[in-house]
C-alpha positions as a Markdown table, in Angstrom:
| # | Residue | x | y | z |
|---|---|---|---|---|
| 1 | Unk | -153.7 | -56.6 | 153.6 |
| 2 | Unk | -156.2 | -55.8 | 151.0 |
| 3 | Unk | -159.0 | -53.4 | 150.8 |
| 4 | Unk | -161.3 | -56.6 | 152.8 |
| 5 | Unk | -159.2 | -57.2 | 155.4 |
| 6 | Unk | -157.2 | -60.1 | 154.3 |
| 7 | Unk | -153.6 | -60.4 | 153.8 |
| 8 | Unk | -152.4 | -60.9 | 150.5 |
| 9 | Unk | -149.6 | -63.2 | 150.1 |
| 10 | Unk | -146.1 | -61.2 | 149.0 |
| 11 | Unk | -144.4 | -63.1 | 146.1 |
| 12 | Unk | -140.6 | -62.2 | 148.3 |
| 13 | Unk | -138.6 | -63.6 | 145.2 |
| 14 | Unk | -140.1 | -60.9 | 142.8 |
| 15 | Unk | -138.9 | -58.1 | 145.7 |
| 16 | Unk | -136.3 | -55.9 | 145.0 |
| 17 | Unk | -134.9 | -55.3 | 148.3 |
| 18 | Unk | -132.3 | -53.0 | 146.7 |
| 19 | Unk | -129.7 | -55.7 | 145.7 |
| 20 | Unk | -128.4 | -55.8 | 142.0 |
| 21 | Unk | -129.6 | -58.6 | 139.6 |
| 22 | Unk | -127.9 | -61.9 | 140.6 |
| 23 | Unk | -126.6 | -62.1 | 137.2 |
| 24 | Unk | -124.7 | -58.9 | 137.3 |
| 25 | Unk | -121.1 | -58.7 | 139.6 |
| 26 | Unk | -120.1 | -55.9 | 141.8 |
| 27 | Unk | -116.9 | -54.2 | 140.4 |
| 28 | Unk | -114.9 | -52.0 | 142.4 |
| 29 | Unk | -113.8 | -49.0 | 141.1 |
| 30 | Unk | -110.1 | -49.3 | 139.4 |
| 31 | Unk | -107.4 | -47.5 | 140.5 |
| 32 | Unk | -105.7 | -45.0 | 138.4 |
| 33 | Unk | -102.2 | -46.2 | 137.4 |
| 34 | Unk | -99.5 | -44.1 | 138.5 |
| 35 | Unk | -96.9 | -43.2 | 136.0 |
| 36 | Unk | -93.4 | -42.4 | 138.2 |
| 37 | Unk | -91.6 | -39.4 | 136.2 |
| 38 | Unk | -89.1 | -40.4 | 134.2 |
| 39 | Unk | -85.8 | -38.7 | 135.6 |
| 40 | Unk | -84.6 | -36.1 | 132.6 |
| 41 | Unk | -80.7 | -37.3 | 131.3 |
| 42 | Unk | -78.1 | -35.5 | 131.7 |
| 43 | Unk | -75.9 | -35.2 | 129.7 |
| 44 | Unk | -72.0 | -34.6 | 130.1 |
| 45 | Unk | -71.3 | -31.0 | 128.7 |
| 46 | Unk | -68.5 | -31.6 | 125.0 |
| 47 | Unk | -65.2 | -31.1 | 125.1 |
| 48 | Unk | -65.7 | -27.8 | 123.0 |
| 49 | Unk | -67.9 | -25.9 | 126.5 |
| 50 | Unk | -66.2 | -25.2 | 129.7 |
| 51 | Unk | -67.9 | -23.6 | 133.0 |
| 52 | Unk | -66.1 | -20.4 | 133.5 |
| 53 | Unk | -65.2 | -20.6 | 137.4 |
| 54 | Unk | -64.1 | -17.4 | 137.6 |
| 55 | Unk | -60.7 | -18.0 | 136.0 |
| 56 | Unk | -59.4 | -16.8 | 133.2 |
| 57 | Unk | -58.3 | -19.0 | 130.0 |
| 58 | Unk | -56.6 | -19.0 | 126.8 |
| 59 | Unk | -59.8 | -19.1 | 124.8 |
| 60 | Unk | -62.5 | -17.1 | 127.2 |
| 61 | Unk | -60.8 | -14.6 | 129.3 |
| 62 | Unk | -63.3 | -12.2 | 128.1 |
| 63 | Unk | -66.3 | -13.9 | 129.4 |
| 64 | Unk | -69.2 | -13.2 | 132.0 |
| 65 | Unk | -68.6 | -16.2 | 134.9 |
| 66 | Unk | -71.7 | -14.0 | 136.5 |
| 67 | Unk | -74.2 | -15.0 | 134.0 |
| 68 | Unk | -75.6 | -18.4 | 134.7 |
| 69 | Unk | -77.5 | -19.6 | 131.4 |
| 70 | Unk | -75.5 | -17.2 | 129.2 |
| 71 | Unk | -73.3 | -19.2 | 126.5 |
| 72 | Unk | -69.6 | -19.0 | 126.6 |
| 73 | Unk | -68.6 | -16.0 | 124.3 |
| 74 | Unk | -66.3 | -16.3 | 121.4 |
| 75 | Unk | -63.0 | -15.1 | 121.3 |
| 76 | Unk | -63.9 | -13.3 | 118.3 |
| 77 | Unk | -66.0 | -10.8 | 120.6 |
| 78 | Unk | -63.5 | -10.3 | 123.5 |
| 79 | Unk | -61.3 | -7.0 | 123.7 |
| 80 | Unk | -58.2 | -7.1 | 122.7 |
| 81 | Unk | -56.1 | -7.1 | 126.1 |
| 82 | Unk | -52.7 | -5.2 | 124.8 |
| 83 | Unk | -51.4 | -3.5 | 121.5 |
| 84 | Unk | -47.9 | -5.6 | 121.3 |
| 85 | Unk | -45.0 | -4.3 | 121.5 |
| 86 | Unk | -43.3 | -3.6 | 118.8 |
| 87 | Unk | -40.0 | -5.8 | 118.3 |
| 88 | Unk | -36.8 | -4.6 | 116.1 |
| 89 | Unk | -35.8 | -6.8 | 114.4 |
| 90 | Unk | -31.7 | -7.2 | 113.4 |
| 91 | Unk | -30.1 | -5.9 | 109.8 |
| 92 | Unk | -28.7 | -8.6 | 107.3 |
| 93 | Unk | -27.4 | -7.0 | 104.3 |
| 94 | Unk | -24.8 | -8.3 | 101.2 |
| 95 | Unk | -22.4 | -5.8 | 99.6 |
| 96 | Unk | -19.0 | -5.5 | 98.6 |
| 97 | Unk | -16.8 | -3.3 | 96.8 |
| 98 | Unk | -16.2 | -2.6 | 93.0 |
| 99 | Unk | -14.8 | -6.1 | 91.6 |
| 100 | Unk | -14.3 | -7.1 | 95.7 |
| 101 | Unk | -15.7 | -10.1 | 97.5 |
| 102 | Unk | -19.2 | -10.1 | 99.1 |
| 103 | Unk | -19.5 | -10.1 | 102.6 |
| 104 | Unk | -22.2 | -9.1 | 104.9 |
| 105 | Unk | -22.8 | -6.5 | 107.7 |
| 106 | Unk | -25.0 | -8.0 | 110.5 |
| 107 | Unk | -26.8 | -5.7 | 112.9 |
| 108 | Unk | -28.0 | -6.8 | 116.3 |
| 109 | Unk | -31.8 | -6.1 | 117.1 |
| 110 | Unk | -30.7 | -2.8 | 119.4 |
| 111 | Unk | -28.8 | -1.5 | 116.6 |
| 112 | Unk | -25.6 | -1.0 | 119.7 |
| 113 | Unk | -23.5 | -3.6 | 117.3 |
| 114 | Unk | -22.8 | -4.8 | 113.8 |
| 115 | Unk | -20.9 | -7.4 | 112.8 |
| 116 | Unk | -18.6 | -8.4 | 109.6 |
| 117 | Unk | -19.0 | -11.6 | 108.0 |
| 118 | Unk | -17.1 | -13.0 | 105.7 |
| 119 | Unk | -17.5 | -16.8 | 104.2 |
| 120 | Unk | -19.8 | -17.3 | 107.1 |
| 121 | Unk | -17.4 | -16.0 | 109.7 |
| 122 | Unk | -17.1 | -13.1 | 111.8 |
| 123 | Unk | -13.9 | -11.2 | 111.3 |
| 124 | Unk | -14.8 | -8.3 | 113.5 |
| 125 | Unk | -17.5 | -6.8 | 115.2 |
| 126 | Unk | -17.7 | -2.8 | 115.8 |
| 127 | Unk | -19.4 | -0.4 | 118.5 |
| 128 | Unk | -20.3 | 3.2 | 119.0 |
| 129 | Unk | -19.4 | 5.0 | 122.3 |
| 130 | Unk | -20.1 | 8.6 | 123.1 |
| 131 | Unk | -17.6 | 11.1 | 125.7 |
| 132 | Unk | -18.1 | 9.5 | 128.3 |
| 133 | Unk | -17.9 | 5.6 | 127.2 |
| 134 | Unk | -21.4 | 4.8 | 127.0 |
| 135 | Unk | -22.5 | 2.5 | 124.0 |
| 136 | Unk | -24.9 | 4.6 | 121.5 |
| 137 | Unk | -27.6 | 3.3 | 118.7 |
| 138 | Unk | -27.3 | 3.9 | 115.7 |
| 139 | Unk | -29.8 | 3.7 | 112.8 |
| 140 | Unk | -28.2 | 1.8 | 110.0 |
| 141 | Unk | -24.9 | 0.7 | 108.8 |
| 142 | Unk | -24.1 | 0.4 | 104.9 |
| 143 | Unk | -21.3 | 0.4 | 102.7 |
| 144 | Unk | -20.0 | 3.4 | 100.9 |
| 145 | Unk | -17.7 | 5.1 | 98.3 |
| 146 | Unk | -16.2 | 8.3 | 99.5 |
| 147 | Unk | -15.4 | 11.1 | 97.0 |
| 148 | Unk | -11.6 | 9.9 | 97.3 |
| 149 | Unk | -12.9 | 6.7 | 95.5 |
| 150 | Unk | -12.1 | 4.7 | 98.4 |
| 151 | Unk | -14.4 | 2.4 | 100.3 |
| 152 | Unk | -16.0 | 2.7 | 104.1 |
| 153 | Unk | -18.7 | 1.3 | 106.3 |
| 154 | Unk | -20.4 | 4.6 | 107.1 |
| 155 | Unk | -22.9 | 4.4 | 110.4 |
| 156 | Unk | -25.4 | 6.5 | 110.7 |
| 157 | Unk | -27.4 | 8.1 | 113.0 |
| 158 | Unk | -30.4 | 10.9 | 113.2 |
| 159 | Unk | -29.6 | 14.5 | 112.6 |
| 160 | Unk | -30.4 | 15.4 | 115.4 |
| 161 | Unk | -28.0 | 13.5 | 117.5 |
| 162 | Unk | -24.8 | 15.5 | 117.8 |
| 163 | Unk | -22.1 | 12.7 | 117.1 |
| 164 | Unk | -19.1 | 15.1 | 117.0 |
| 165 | Unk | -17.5 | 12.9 | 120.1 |
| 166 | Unk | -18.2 | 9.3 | 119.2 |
| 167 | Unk | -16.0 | 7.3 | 118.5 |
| 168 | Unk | -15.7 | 3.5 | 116.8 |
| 169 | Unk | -14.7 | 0.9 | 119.0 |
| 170 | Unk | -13.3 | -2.8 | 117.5 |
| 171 | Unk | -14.5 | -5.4 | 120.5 |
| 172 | Unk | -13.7 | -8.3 | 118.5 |
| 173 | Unk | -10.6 | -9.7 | 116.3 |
| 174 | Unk | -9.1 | -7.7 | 114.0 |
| 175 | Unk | -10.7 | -4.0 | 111.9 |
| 176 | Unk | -7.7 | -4.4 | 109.6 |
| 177 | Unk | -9.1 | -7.5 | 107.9 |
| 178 | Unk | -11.9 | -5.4 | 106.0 |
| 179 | Unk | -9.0 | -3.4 | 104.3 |
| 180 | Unk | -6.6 | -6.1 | 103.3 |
| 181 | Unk | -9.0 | -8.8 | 102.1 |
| 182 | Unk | -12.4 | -7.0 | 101.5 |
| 183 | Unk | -10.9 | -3.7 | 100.4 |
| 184 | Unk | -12.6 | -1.5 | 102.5 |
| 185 | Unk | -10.4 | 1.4 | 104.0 |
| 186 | Unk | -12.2 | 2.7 | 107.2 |
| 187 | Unk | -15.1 | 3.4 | 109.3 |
| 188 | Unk | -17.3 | 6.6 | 109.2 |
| 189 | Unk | -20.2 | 8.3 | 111.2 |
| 190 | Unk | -22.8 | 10.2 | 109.8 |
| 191 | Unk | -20.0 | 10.3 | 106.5 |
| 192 | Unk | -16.9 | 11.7 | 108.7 |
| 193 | Unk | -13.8 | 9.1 | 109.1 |
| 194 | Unk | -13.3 | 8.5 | 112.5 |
| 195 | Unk | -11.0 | 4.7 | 112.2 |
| 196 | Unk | -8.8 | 3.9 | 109.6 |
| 197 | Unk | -8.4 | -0.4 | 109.0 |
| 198 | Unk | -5.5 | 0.2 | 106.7 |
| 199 | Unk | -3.0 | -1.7 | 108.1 |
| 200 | Unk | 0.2 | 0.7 | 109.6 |
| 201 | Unk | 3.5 | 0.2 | 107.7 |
| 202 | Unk | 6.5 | -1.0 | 109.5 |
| 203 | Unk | 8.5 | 2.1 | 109.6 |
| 204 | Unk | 12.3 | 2.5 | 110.9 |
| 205 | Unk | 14.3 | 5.7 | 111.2 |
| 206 | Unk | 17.4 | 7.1 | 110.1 |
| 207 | Unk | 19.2 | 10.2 | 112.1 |
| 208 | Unk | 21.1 | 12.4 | 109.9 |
| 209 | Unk | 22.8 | 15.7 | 112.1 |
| 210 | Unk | 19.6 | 17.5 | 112.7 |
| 211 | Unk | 17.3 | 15.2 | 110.7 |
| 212 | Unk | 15.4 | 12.5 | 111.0 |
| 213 | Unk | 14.2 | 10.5 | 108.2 |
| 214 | Unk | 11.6 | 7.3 | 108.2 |
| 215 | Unk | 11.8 | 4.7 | 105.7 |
| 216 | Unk | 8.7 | 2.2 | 104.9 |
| 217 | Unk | 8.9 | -0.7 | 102.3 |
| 218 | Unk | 11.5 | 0.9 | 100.6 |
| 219 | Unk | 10.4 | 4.8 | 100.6 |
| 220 | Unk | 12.7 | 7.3 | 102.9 |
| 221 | Unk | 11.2 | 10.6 | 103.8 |
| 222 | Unk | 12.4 | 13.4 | 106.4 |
| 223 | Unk | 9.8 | 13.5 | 109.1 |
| 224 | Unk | 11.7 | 15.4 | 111.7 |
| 225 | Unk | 14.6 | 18.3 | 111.7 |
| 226 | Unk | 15.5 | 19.8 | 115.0 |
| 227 | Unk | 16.6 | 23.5 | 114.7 |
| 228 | Unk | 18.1 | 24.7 | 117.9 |
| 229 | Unk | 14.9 | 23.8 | 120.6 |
| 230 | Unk | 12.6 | 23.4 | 118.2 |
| 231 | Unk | 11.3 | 20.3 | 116.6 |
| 232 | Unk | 9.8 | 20.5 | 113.6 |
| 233 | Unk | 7.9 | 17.5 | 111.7 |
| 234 | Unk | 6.8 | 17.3 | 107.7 |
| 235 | Unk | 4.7 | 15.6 | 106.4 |
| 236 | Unk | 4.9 | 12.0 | 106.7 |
| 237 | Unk | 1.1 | 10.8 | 105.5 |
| 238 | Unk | 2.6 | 9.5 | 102.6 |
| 239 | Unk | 4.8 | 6.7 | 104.1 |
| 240 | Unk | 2.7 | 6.0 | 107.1 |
């Protein structure tokens, strides 16, 4: 209705009653595309780690198994567990005498025994006992020429260790072998003879009245003589 008081006529097609253009399309708001977390990989821990359970190995007993993210530690960083003990080691040496054959003397690792080899055989094999029987060790075994110009294994020992009742015991085959085919005459301790492996002549005996006389590969001596109750005996280191 106009100013006059007559209706106007309303052009409804030229109306906007709020709807969008015919030509234009409702869209409806896109979602937002959901991405699902990729799950990380995991991969198998090398041959060269290990997880410290709380054992001990070869390589890390030195570890921390309390530290989670710590790496294992090198075994260059570990204590040492122990100083080693040290191990003695067994004698080996080559002699002979002047214009003899070689042969070794072989000591065991507790220095209690040595051994004679000759050609790759043991001929005999020696031991050191105190008073009362108990094997002794020594400290080393060589071969030496005594001031009669004769030849002996001399074994010796500290100082300090009072070896006035040892003696030299054979506990295998035969001493006598190192005088008749190695020409050496006997067995010392700290330089004193205490065993003799010259072989003992076969002696016999001959009684004349009050005498006795010993004969050996062709020598006769008098050893004995009996006057009244007395015996009396020479000198017989010559023939025996």
């Amino acid at each position: 209705m106009n100013d006059s008081g007559e209706n106007e006529d309303v052009d409804w097609g030229s109306f906007d009653s709020g709807s969008s253009d015919s030509s234009s399309s409702y869209e409806e708001p896109s979602q937002p595309e959901y991405t699902e977390p990729s799950r990380p990989e995991y991969s198998e821990p090398s041959s060269s780690e290990s997880y410290d359970s709380g054992s001990s190995s070869d390589n890390n007993s030195g570890s921390d198994s309390g530290s989670g993210n710590n790496s294992v530690s090198s075994t260059s960083n570990a204590p040492a567990n122990s100083t080693p003990a040290v191990v003695k080691k067994a004698n080996d040496v080559t002699v002979s005498v002047t214009g003899g054959q070689k042969f070794r003397i072989v000591t065991n690792a507790e220095h209690t025994v040595y051994q004679v080899y000759h050609c790759g055989i043991s001929k005999a094999s020696f031991q050191v006992k105190d008073a009362d029987g108990n094997t002794v060790a020594f400290s080393n075994v060589t071969l030496v020429q005594g001031e009669d110009k004769l030849w002996y294994v001399n074994i010796s020992f500290a100082e300090s260790v009072d070896t006035k009742d040892f003696t030299v015991s054979v506990t295998k085959d035969d001493a006598t072998y190192l005088s008749t085919e190695l020409g050496v005459s006997g067995i010392k301790i700290n330089g004193t003879a205490v065993l003799s492996t010259v072989p003992a002549a076969e002696t016999s005996y001959e009684i004349k009245g009050s005498e006795i006389y010993l004969s050996a590969e062709g020598d006769s001596i008098k050893g004995f003589e009996i006057k009244g109750d007395t015996l009396i005996m020479y000198d017989i280191g010559g023939i025996i």
